[in-house]
């Protein structure tokens, strides 16, 4: 079947003090004004639980996170797509092999 490369971002280090509830990165209020948001907008870290099909999307998120003072890395992986039927067969074969290993 088909294989797909995917990307995600992992924050490896947060800036000092960013665990406080009212922490804001340097320049946050200027950014809020640039975007036309409510001036009372609270800072929230971007969601890094997403998986991207393009590396460029992951790079954009990494740069955004790093602009707030964090360190981040891009992780990549490959999904080997199977039919649901083939995945079920593979699971059953793995279970049989596990049971045979216990019996030995």
N, CA, C and O atoms as CSV, one atom per row, in Angstrom:
chain,resi,resn,atom,element,x,y,z
A,1,UNK,N,N,0.835,-1.188,0.000
A,1,UNK,CA,C,0.000,0.000,0.000
A,1,UNK,C,C,0.875,1.246,0.000
A,1,UNK,O,O,2.090,1.170,-0.185
A,2,UNK,N,N,0.254,2.362,0.205
A,2,UNK,CA,C,0.905,3.659,0.108
A,2,UNK,C,C,1.525,4.087,1.441
A,2,UNK,O,O,0.958,3.827,2.502
A,3,UNK,N,N,2.690,4.744,1.384
A,3,UNK,CA,C,3.326,5.303,2.581
A,3,UNK,C,C,3.264,6.825,2.514
A,3,UNK,O,O,3.411,7.412,1.442
A,4,UNK,N,N,3.049,7.453,3.651
A,4,UNK,CA,C,2.966,8.907,3.735
A,4,UNK,C,C,3.909,9.402,4.817
A,4,UNK,O,O,3.922,8.869,5.926
A,5,UNK,N,N,4.698,10.420,4.499
A,5,UNK,CA,C,5.564,11.046,5.496
A,5,UNK,C,C,4.771,12.155,6.178
A,5,UNK,O,O,4.094,12.946,5.522
A,6,UNK,N,N,4.867,12.199,7.500
A,6,UNK,CA,C,4.162,13.223,8.281
A,6,UNK,C,C,5.157,13.916,9.209
A,6,UNK,O,O,6.240,13.398,9.481
A,7,UNK,N,N,4.764,15.102,9.690
A,7,UNK,CA,C,5.626,15.926,10.523
A,7,UNK,C,C,4.833,16.467,11.711
A,7,UNK,O,O,3.628,16.697,11.615
A,8,UNK,N,N,5.518,16.664,12.818
A,8,UNK,CA,C,4.913,17.310,13.976
A,8,UNK,C,C,5.998,18.113,14.679
A,8,UNK,O,O,7.185,17.950,14.397
A,9,UNK,N,N,5.584,18.976,15.591
A,9,UNK,CA,C,6.515,19.827,16.328
A,9,UNK,C,C,6.474,19.440,17.798
A,9,UNK,O,O,5.402,19.249,18.374
A,10,UNK,N,N,7.644,19.329,18.392
A,10,UNK,CA,C,7.765,19.009,19.807
A,10,UNK,C,C,8.531,20.142,20.492
A,10,UNK,O,O,9.662,20.448,20.115
A,11,UNK,N,N,7.914,20.759,21.496
A,11,UNK,CA,C,8.601,21.794,22.264
A,11,UNK,C,C,9.526,21.086,23.247
A,11,UNK,O,O,9.077,20.269,24.051
A,12,UNK,N,N,10.818,21.400,23.181
A,12,UNK,CA,C,11.806,20.735,24.024
A,12,UNK,C,C,12.185,21.553,25.249
A,12,UNK,O,O,12.660,21.001,26.242
A,13,UNK,N,N,11.978,22.877,25.187
A,13,UNK,CA,C,12.356,23.732,26.308
A,13,UNK,C,C,11.522,25.010,26.262
A,13,UNK,O,O,11.422,25.675,25.231
A,14,UNK,N,N,10.930,25.328,27.403
A,14,UNK,CA,C,10.128,26.549,27.517
A,14,UNK,C,C,10.957,27.646,28.168
A,14,UNK,O,O,11.885,27.346,28.919
A,15,UNK,N,N,10.645,28.912,27.900
A,15,UNK,CA,C,11.386,29.995,28.533
A,15,UNK,C,C,11.132,30.048,30.046
A,15,UNK,O,O,10.074,29.640,30.527
A,16,UNK,N,N,12.109,30.551,30.771
A,16,UNK,CA,C,11.957,30.696,32.219
A,16,UNK,C,C,10.722,31.522,32.551
A,16,UNK,O,O,10.480,32.567,31.947
A,17,UNK,N,N,9.953,31.048,33.507
A,17,UNK,CA,C,8.774,31.772,33.981
A,17,UNK,C,C,7.510,31.526,33.181
A,17,UNK,O,O,6.435,31.981,33.569
A,18,UNK,N,N,7.623,30.810,32.064
A,18,UNK,CA,C,6.450,30.642,31.201
A,18,UNK,C,C,5.392,29.726,31.788
A,18,UNK,O,O,4.302,29.606,31.229
A,19,UNK,N,N,5.694,29.071,32.913
A,19,UNK,CA,C,4.688,28.213,33.556
A,19,UNK,C,C,3.691,29.038,34.372
A,19,UNK,O,O,2.654,28.518,34.784
A,20,UNK,N,N,3.996,30.320,34.611
A,20,UNK,CA,C,3.065,31.189,35.350
A,20,UNK,C,C,1.837,31.469,34.496
A,20,UNK,O,O,1.935,31.555,33.271
A,21,UNK,N,N,0.693,31.609,35.132
A,21,UNK,CA,C,-0.562,31.775,34.392
A,21,UNK,C,C,-0.622,33.097,33.633
A,21,UNK,O,O,-1.331,33.181,32.630
A,22,UNK,N,N,0.090,34.127,34.070
A,22,UNK,CA,C,-0.019,35.428,33.401
A,22,UNK,C,C,1.220,35.766,32.574
A,22,UNK,O,O,1.421,36.925,32.212
A,23,UNK,N,N,2.055,34.765,32.273
A,23,UNK,CA,C,3.272,34.995,31.503
A,23,UNK,C,C,2.923,35.349,30.070
A,23,UNK,O,O,1.991,34.798,29.485
A,24,UNK,N,N,3.693,36.284,29.511
A,24,UNK,CA,C,3.563,36.639,28.100
A,24,UNK,C,C,4.954,36.739,27.493
A,24,UNK,O,O,5.877,37.214,28.155
A,25,UNK,N,N,5.123,36.309,26.260
A,25,UNK,CA,C,6.435,36.458,25.623
A,25,UNK,C,C,6.718,37.927,25.323
A,25,UNK,O,O,5.803,38.746,25.231
A,26,UNK,N,N,7.989,38.240,25.176
A,26,UNK,CA,C,8.355,39.609,24.813
A,26,UNK,C,C,7.630,40.014,23.537
A,26,UNK,O,O,7.562,39.240,22.583
A,27,UNK,N,N,7.093,41.218,23.521
A,27,UNK,CA,C,6.417,41.742,22.340
A,27,UNK,C,C,4.992,41.254,22.145
A,27,UNK,O,O,4.395,41.511,21.100
A,28,UNK,N,N,4.429,40.551,23.132
A,28,UNK,CA,C,3.085,39.992,22.981
A,28,UNK,C,C,2.040,41.080,22.741
A,28,UNK,O,O,1.196,40.945,21.855
A,29,UNK,N,N,2.094,42.169,23.533
A,29,UNK,CA,C,1.067,43.212,23.373
A,29,UNK,C,C,1.167,43.870,21.996
A,29,UNK,O,O,0.145,44.240,21.417
A,30,UNK,N,N,2.386,44.022,21.462
A,30,UNK,CA,C,2.527,44.567,20.103
A,30,UNK,C,C,1.926,43.612,19.073
A,30,UNK,O,O,1.277,44.042,18.119
A,31,UNK,N,N,2.141,42.346,19.270
A,31,UNK,CA,C,1.603,41.338,18.346
A,31,UNK,C,C,0.075,41.347,18.362
A,31,UNK,O,O,-0.570,41.245,17.318
A,32,UNK,N,N,-0.498,41.472,19.574
A,32,UNK,CA,C,-1.954,41.525,19.716
A,32,UNK,C,C,-2.512,42.720,18.939
A,32,UNK,O,O,-3.530,42.616,18.255
A,33,UNK,N,N,-1.828,43.840,19.061
A,33,UNK,CA,C,-2.283,45.045,18.355
A,33,UNK,C,C,-2.164,44.869,16.838
A,33,UNK,O,O,-3.065,45.266,16.099
A,34,UNK,N,N,-1.055,44.276,16.367
A,34,UNK,CA,C,-0.853,44.036,14.937
A,34,UNK,C,C,-1.968,43.187,14.348
A,34,UNK,O,O,-2.436,43.434,13.237
A,35,UNK,N,N,-2.387,42.176,15.115
A,35,UNK,CA,C,-3.402,41.249,14.631
A,35,UNK,C,C,-4.824,41.778,14.812
A,35,UNK,O,O,-5.780,41.195,14.301
A,36,UNK,N,N,-4.955,42.882,15.539
A,36,UNK,CA,C,-6.268,43.461,15.763
A,36,UNK,C,C,-7.105,42.711,16.780
A,36,UNK,O,O,-8.333,42.800,16.772
A,37,UNK,N,N,-6.441,41.971,17.655
A,37,UNK,CA,C,-7.152,41.230,18.694
A,37,UNK,C,C,-7.507,42.155,19.842
A,37,UNK,O,O,-6.995,43.270,19.946
A,38,UNK,N,N,-8.389,41.677,20.699
A,38,UNK,CA,C,-8.736,42.398,21.915
A,38,UNK,C,C,-7.461,42.595,22.733
A,38,UNK,O,O,-6.690,41.652,22.916
A,39,UNK,N,N,-7.236,43.807,23.222
A,39,UNK,CA,C,-5.988,44.095,23.931
A,39,UNK,C,C,-5.823,43.276,25.211
A,39,UNK,O,O,-4.719,43.196,25.748
A,40,UNK,N,N,-6.896,42.670,25.705
A,40,UNK,CA,C,-6.817,41.829,26.900
A,40,UNK,C,C,-6.575,40.351,26.554
A,40,UNK,O,O,-6.666,39.487,27.425
A,41,UNK,N,N,-6.269,40.067,25.295
A,41,UNK,CA,C,-6.070,38.677,24.867
A,41,UNK,C,C,-4.933,38.036,25.658
A,41,UNK,O,O,-3.820,38.560,25.710
A,42,UNK,N,N,-5.234,36.899,26.268
A,42,UNK,CA,C,-4.220,36.175,27.034
A,42,UNK,C,C,-3.390,35.310,26.104
A,42,UNK,O,O,-3.892,34.752,25.129
A,43,UNK,N,N,-2.108,35.211,26.428
A,43,UNK,CA,C,-1.217,34.356,25.642
A,43,UNK,C,C,-1.508,32.894,25.930
A,43,UNK,O,O,-1.711,32.505,27.080
A,44,UNK,N,N,-1.526,32.095,24.886
A,44,UNK,CA,C,-1.627,30.646,25.000
A,44,UNK,C,C,-0.618,30.050,24.016
A,44,UNK,O,O,-0.445,30.536,22.899
A,45,UNK,N,N,0.038,28.983,24.469
A,45,UNK,CA,C,0.974,28.304,23.581
A,45,UNK,C,C,0.204,27.669,22.428
A,45,UNK,O,O,-0.883,27.130,22.638
A,46,UNK,N,N,0.748,27.723,21.218
A,46,UNK,CA,C,0.094,27.069,20.076
A,46,UNK,C,C,-0.026,25.562,20.306
A,46,UNK,O,O,0.793,24.962,21.002
A,47,UNK,N,N,-1.037,24.974,19.722
A,47,UNK,CA,C,-1.264,23.535,19.818
A,47,UNK,C,C,-0.187,22.798,19.022
A,47,UNK,O,O,-0.042,23.006,17.817
A,48,UNK,N,N,0.563,21.939,19.703
A,48,UNK,CA,C,1.596,21.161,19.006
A,48,UNK,C,C,1.212,19.684,18.915
A,48,UNK,O,O,2.079,18.832,18.719
A,49,UNK,N,N,-0.067,19.376,19.054
A,49,UNK,CA,C,-0.540,17.992,18.935
A,49,UNK,C,C,-0.913,17.624,17.501
A,49,UNK,O,O,-1.308,16.490,17.231
A,50,UNK,N,N,-0.789,18.562,16.604
A,50,UNK,CA,C,-1.198,18.312,15.223
A,50,UNK,C,C,-0.116,17.582,14.440
A,50,UNK,O,O,1.071,17.667,14.755
A,51,UNK,N,N,-0.550,16.870,13.423
A,51,UNK,CA,C,0.345,16.184,12.502
A,51,UNK,C,C,0.122,16.801,11.132
A,51,UNK,O,O,-1.013,16.979,10.688
A,52,UNK,N,N,1.234,17.125,10.467
A,52,UNK,CA,C,1.167,17.813,9.177
A,52,UNK,C,C,1.681,16.916,8.057
A,52,UNK,O,O,2.592,16.112,8.260
A,53,UNK,N,N,1.099,17.059,6.892
A,53,UNK,CA,C,1.571,16.325,5.716
A,53,UNK,C,C,2.677,17.071,5.002
A,53,UNK,O,O,3.406,16.488,4.200
A,54,UNK,N,N,2.811,18.374,5.290
A,54,UNK,CA,C,3.887,19.138,4.665
A,54,UNK,C,C,4.884,19.598,5.716
A,54,UNK,O,O,4.503,20.020,6.808
A,55,UNK,N,N,6.154,19.511,5.377
A,55,UNK,CA,C,7.210,19.951,6.276
A,55,UNK,C,C,7.121,21.455,6.493
A,55,UNK,O,O,7.402,21.940,7.589
A,56,UNK,N,N,6.736,22.190,5.466
A,56,UNK,CA,C,6.680,23.646,5.571
A,56,UNK,C,C,5.675,24.096,6.639
A,56,UNK,O,O,5.904,25.105,7.307
A,57,UNK,N,N,4.582,23.374,6.808
A,57,UNK,CA,C,3.612,23.712,7.853
A,57,UNK,C,C,4.214,23.497,9.234
A,57,UNK,O,O,3.996,24.295,10.146
A,58,UNK,N,N,4.968,22.422,9.385
A,58,UNK,CA,C,5.635,22.161,10.661
A,58,UNK,C,C,6.701,23.217,10.936
A,58,UNK,O,O,6.872,23.645,12.077
A,59,UNK,N,N,7.407,23.631,9.908
A,59,UNK,CA,C,8.435,24.670,10.069
A,59,UNK,C,C,7.793,25.980,10.528
A,59,UNK,O,O,8.345,26.667,11.387
A,60,UNK,N,N,6.647,26.330,9.973
A,60,UNK,CA,C,5.954,27.562,10.374
A,60,UNK,C,C,5.582,27.522,11.854
A,60,UNK,O,O,5.770,28.505,12.571
A,61,UNK,N,N,5.057,26.388,12.307
A,61,UNK,CA,C,4.701,26.262,13.713
A,61,UNK,C,C,5.946,26.315,14.595
A,61,UNK,O,O,5.931,26.960,15.643
A,62,UNK,N,N,7.011,25.654,14.189
A,62,UNK,CA,C,8.270,25.679,14.947
A,62,UNK,C,C,8.777,27.110,15.084
A,62,UNK,O,O,9.181,27.523,16.171
A,63,UNK,N,N,8.757,27.855,14.009
A,63,UNK,CA,C,9.220,29.251,14.047
A,63,UNK,C,C,8.336,30.099,14.964
A,63,UNK,O,O,8.839,30.957,15.689
A,64,UNK,N,N,7.039,29.865,14.936
A,64,UNK,CA,C,6.132,30.613,15.805
A,64,UNK,C,C,6.450,30.334,17.269
A,64,UNK,O,O,6.580,31.259,18.071
A,65,UNK,N,N,6.576,29.054,17.611
A,65,UNK,CA,C,6.886,28.658,18.988
A,65,UNK,C,C,8.219,29.267,19.429
A,65,UNK,O,O,8.348,29.767,20.546
A,66,UNK,N,N,9.199,29.214,18.538
A,66,UNK,CA,C,10.513,29.761,18.871
A,66,UNK,C,C,10.483,31.278,18.984
A,66,UNK,O,O,11.282,31.855,19.722
A,67,UNK,N,N,9.572,31.939,18.264
A,67,UNK,CA,C,9.463,33.395,18.385
A,67,UNK,C,C,8.955,33.796,19.766
A,67,UNK,O,O,9.114,34.945,20.176
A,68,UNK,N,N,8.343,32.855,20.485
A,68,UNK,CA,C,7.873,33.090,21.849
A,68,UNK,C,C,8.923,32.695,22.888
A,68,UNK,O,O,8.662,32.751,24.089
A,69,UNK,N,N,10.100,32.299,22.427
A,69,UNK,CA,C,11.198,32.015,23.345
A,69,UNK,C,C,11.413,30.555,23.688
A,69,UNK,O,O,12.303,30.235,24.476
A,70,UNK,N,N,10.627,29.667,23.120
A,70,UNK,CA,C,10.790,28.231,23.394
A,70,UNK,C,C,11.767,27.627,22.392
A,70,UNK,O,O,12.111,28.246,21.385
A,71,UNK,N,N,12.202,26.419,22.686
A,71,UNK,CA,C,12.985,25.635,21.737
A,71,UNK,C,C,12.104,24.492,21.264
A,71,UNK,O,O,11.343,23.908,22.035
A,72,UNK,N,N,12.225,24.187,19.980
A,72,UNK,CA,C,11.371,23.138,19.419
A,72,UNK,C,C,12.133,22.369,18.349
A,72,UNK,O,O,13.097,22.859,17.761
A,73,UNK,N,N,11.669,21.152,18.118
A,73,UNK,CA,C,12.223,20.322,17.050
A,73,UNK,C,C,11.077,19.792,16.200
A,73,UNK,O,O,9.934,19.694,16.646
A,74,UNK,N,N,11.416,19.459,14.979
A,74,UNK,CA,C,10.439,18.831,14.087
A,74,UNK,C,C,10.703,17.332,14.093
A,74,UNK,O,O,11.832,16.888,13.887
A,75,UNK,N,N,9.657,16.565,14.330
A,75,UNK,CA,C,9.728,15.110,14.281
A,75,UNK,C,C,9.065,14.645,12.994
A,75,UNK,O,O,8.083,15.236,12.544
A,76,UNK,N,N,9.595,13.604,12.415
A,76,UNK,CA,C,9.017,13.075,11.188
A,76,UNK,C,C,8.788,11.573,11.329
A,76,UNK,O,O,9.501,10.883,12.058
A,77,UNK,N,N,7.805,11.100,10.633
A,77,UNK,CA,C,7.496,9.681,10.666
A,77,UNK,C,C,6.831,9.274,9.366
A,77,UNK,O,O,6.449,10.109,8.545
A,78,UNK,N,N,6.705,7.977,9.205
A,78,UNK,CA,C,6.074,7.453,8.004
A,78,UNK,C,C,4.893,6.580,8.407
A,78,UNK,O,O,5.002,5.728,9.289
A,79,UNK,N,N,3.790,6.803,7.760
A,79,UNK,CA,C,2.604,5.974,7.971
A,79,UNK,C,C,2.507,5.023,6.778
A,79,UNK,O,O,2.441,5.452,5.626
A,80,UNK,N,N,2.500,3.745,7.076
A,80,UNK,CA,C,2.305,2.741,6.030
A,80,UNK,C,C,0.826,2.378,6.015
A,80,UNK,O,O,0.351,1.619,6.859
A,81,UNK,N,N,0.123,2.918,5.068
A,81,UNK,CA,C,-1.319,2.725,4.989
A,81,UNK,C,C,-1.648,1.295,4.579
A,81,UNK,O,O,-1.030,0.735,3.674
A,82,UNK,N,N,-2.632,0.716,5.261
A,82,UNK,CA,C,-3.123,-0.627,4.965
A,82,UNK,C,C,-4.641,-0.577,4.919
A,82,UNK,O,O,-5.272,0.335,5.453
A,83,UNK,N,N,-5.196,-1.561,4.280
A,83,UNK,CA,C,-6.643,-1.683,4.366
A,83,UNK,C,C,-6.983,-2.125,5.786
A,83,UNK,O,O,-6.147,-2.700,6.483
A,84,UNK,N,N,-8.188,-1.856,6.197
A,84,UNK,CA,C,-8.616,-2.267,7.535
A,84,UNK,C,C,-8.502,-3.784,7.676
A,84,UNK,O,O,-8.123,-4.289,8.732
A,85,UNK,N,N,-8.827,-4.490,6.625
A,85,UNK,CA,C,-8.758,-5.958,6.633
A,85,UNK,C,C,-7.316,-6.430,6.856
A,85,UNK,O,O,-7.072,-7.330,7.659
A,86,UNK,N,N,-6.353,-5.811,6.133
A,86,UNK,CA,C,-4.949,-6.206,6.285
A,86,UNK,C,C,-4.446,-5.891,7.685
A,86,UNK,O,O,-3.678,-6.670,8.250
A,87,UNK,N,N,-4.860,-4.768,8.253
A,87,UNK,CA,C,-4.455,-4.418,9.623
A,87,UNK,C,C,-4.993,-5.446,10.616
A,87,UNK,O,O,-4.299,-5.822,11.561
A,88,UNK,N,N,-6.220,-5.898,10.406
A,88,UNK,CA,C,-6.814,-6.914,11.282
A,88,UNK,C,C,-6.040,-8.234,11.182
A,88,UNK,O,O,-5.773,-8.882,12.194
A,89,UNK,N,N,-5.689,-8.617,9.979
A,89,UNK,CA,C,-4.912,-9.848,9.779
A,89,UNK,C,C,-3.554,-9.732,10.478
A,89,UNK,O,O,-3.113,-10.676,11.133
A,90,UNK,N,N,-2.894,-8.584,10.344
A,90,UNK,CA,C,-1.590,-8.378,10.987
A,90,UNK,C,C,-1.700,-8.458,12.510
A,90,UNK,O,O,-0.825,-9.027,13.164
A,91,UNK,N,N,-2.760,-7.898,13.073
A,91,UNK,CA,C,-2.966,-7.966,14.529
A,91,UNK,C,C,-3.184,-9.406,14.986
A,91,UNK,O,O,-2.639,-9.832,16.005
A,92,UNK,N,N,-3.979,-10.148,14.230
A,92,UNK,CA,C,-4.231,-11.548,14.585
A,92,UNK,C,C,-2.951,-12.383,14.502
A,92,UNK,O,O,-2.698,-13.219,15.368
A,93,UNK,N,N,-2.150,-12.156,13.465
A,93,UNK,CA,C,-0.879,-12.884,13.339
A,93,UNK,C,C,0.052,-12.556,14.506
A,93,UNK,O,O,0.725,-13.441,15.034
A,94,UNK,N,N,0.089,-11.302,14.902
A,94,UNK,CA,C,0.934,-10.892,16.037
A,94,UNK,C,C,0.451,-11.550,17.320
A,94,UNK,O,O,1.265,-11.985,18.135
A,95,UNK,N,N,-0.852,-11.629,17.510
A,95,UNK,CA,C,-1.425,-12.263,18.704
A,95,UNK,C,C,-1.098,-13.758,18.719
A,95,UNK,O,O,-0.745,-14.300,19.767
A,96,UNK,N,N,-1.210,-14.416,17.590
A,96,UNK,CA,C,-0.886,-15.842,17.494
A,96,UNK,C,C,0.588,-16.065,17.837
A,96,UNK,O,O,0.922,-16.981,18.588
A,97,UNK,N,N,1.457,-15.234,17.289
A,97,UNK,CA,C,2.891,-15.367,17.572
A,97,UNK,C,C,3.176,-15.148,19.052
A,97,UNK,O,O,4.026,-15.831,19.623
A,98,UNK,N,N,2.482,-14.210,19.676
A,98,UNK,CA,C,2.664,-13.954,21.115
A,98,UNK,C,C,2.219,-15.180,21.930
A,98,UNK,O,O,2.914,-15.603,22.854
A,99,UNK,N,N,1.076,-15.734,21.584
A,99,UNK,CA,C,0.569,-16.910,22.312
A,99,UNK,C,C,1.475,-18.119,22.112
A,99,UNK,O,O,1.712,-18.880,23.049
A,100,UNK,N,N,1.980,-18.296,20.897
A,100,UNK,CA,C,2.901,-19.406,20.651
A,100,UNK,C,C,4.178,-19.221,21.442
A,100,UNK,O,O,4.749,-20.200,21.924
A,101,UNK,N,N,4.635,-18.008,21.587
A,101,UNK,CA,C,5.840,-17.723,22.367
A,101,UNK,C,C,5.651,-18.026,23.843
A,101,UNK,O,O,6.583,-18.485,24.502
A,102,UNK,N,N,4.464,-17.779,24.370
A,102,UNK,CA,C,4.172,-18.103,25.782
A,102,UNK,C,C,4.113,-19.606,26.006
A,102,UNK,O,O,4.520,-20.106,27.055
A,103,UNK,N,N,3.596,-20.330,24.997
A,103,UNK,CA,C,3.430,-21.777,25.115
A,103,UNK,C,C,4.784,-22.504,25.040
A,103,UNK,O,O,4.914,-23.623,25.538
A,104,UNK,N,N,5.757,-21.889,24.436
A,104,UNK,CA,C,7.070,-22.556,24.247
A,104,UNK,C,C,7.877,-22.597,25.521
A,104,UNK,O,O,8.992,-23.119,25.528
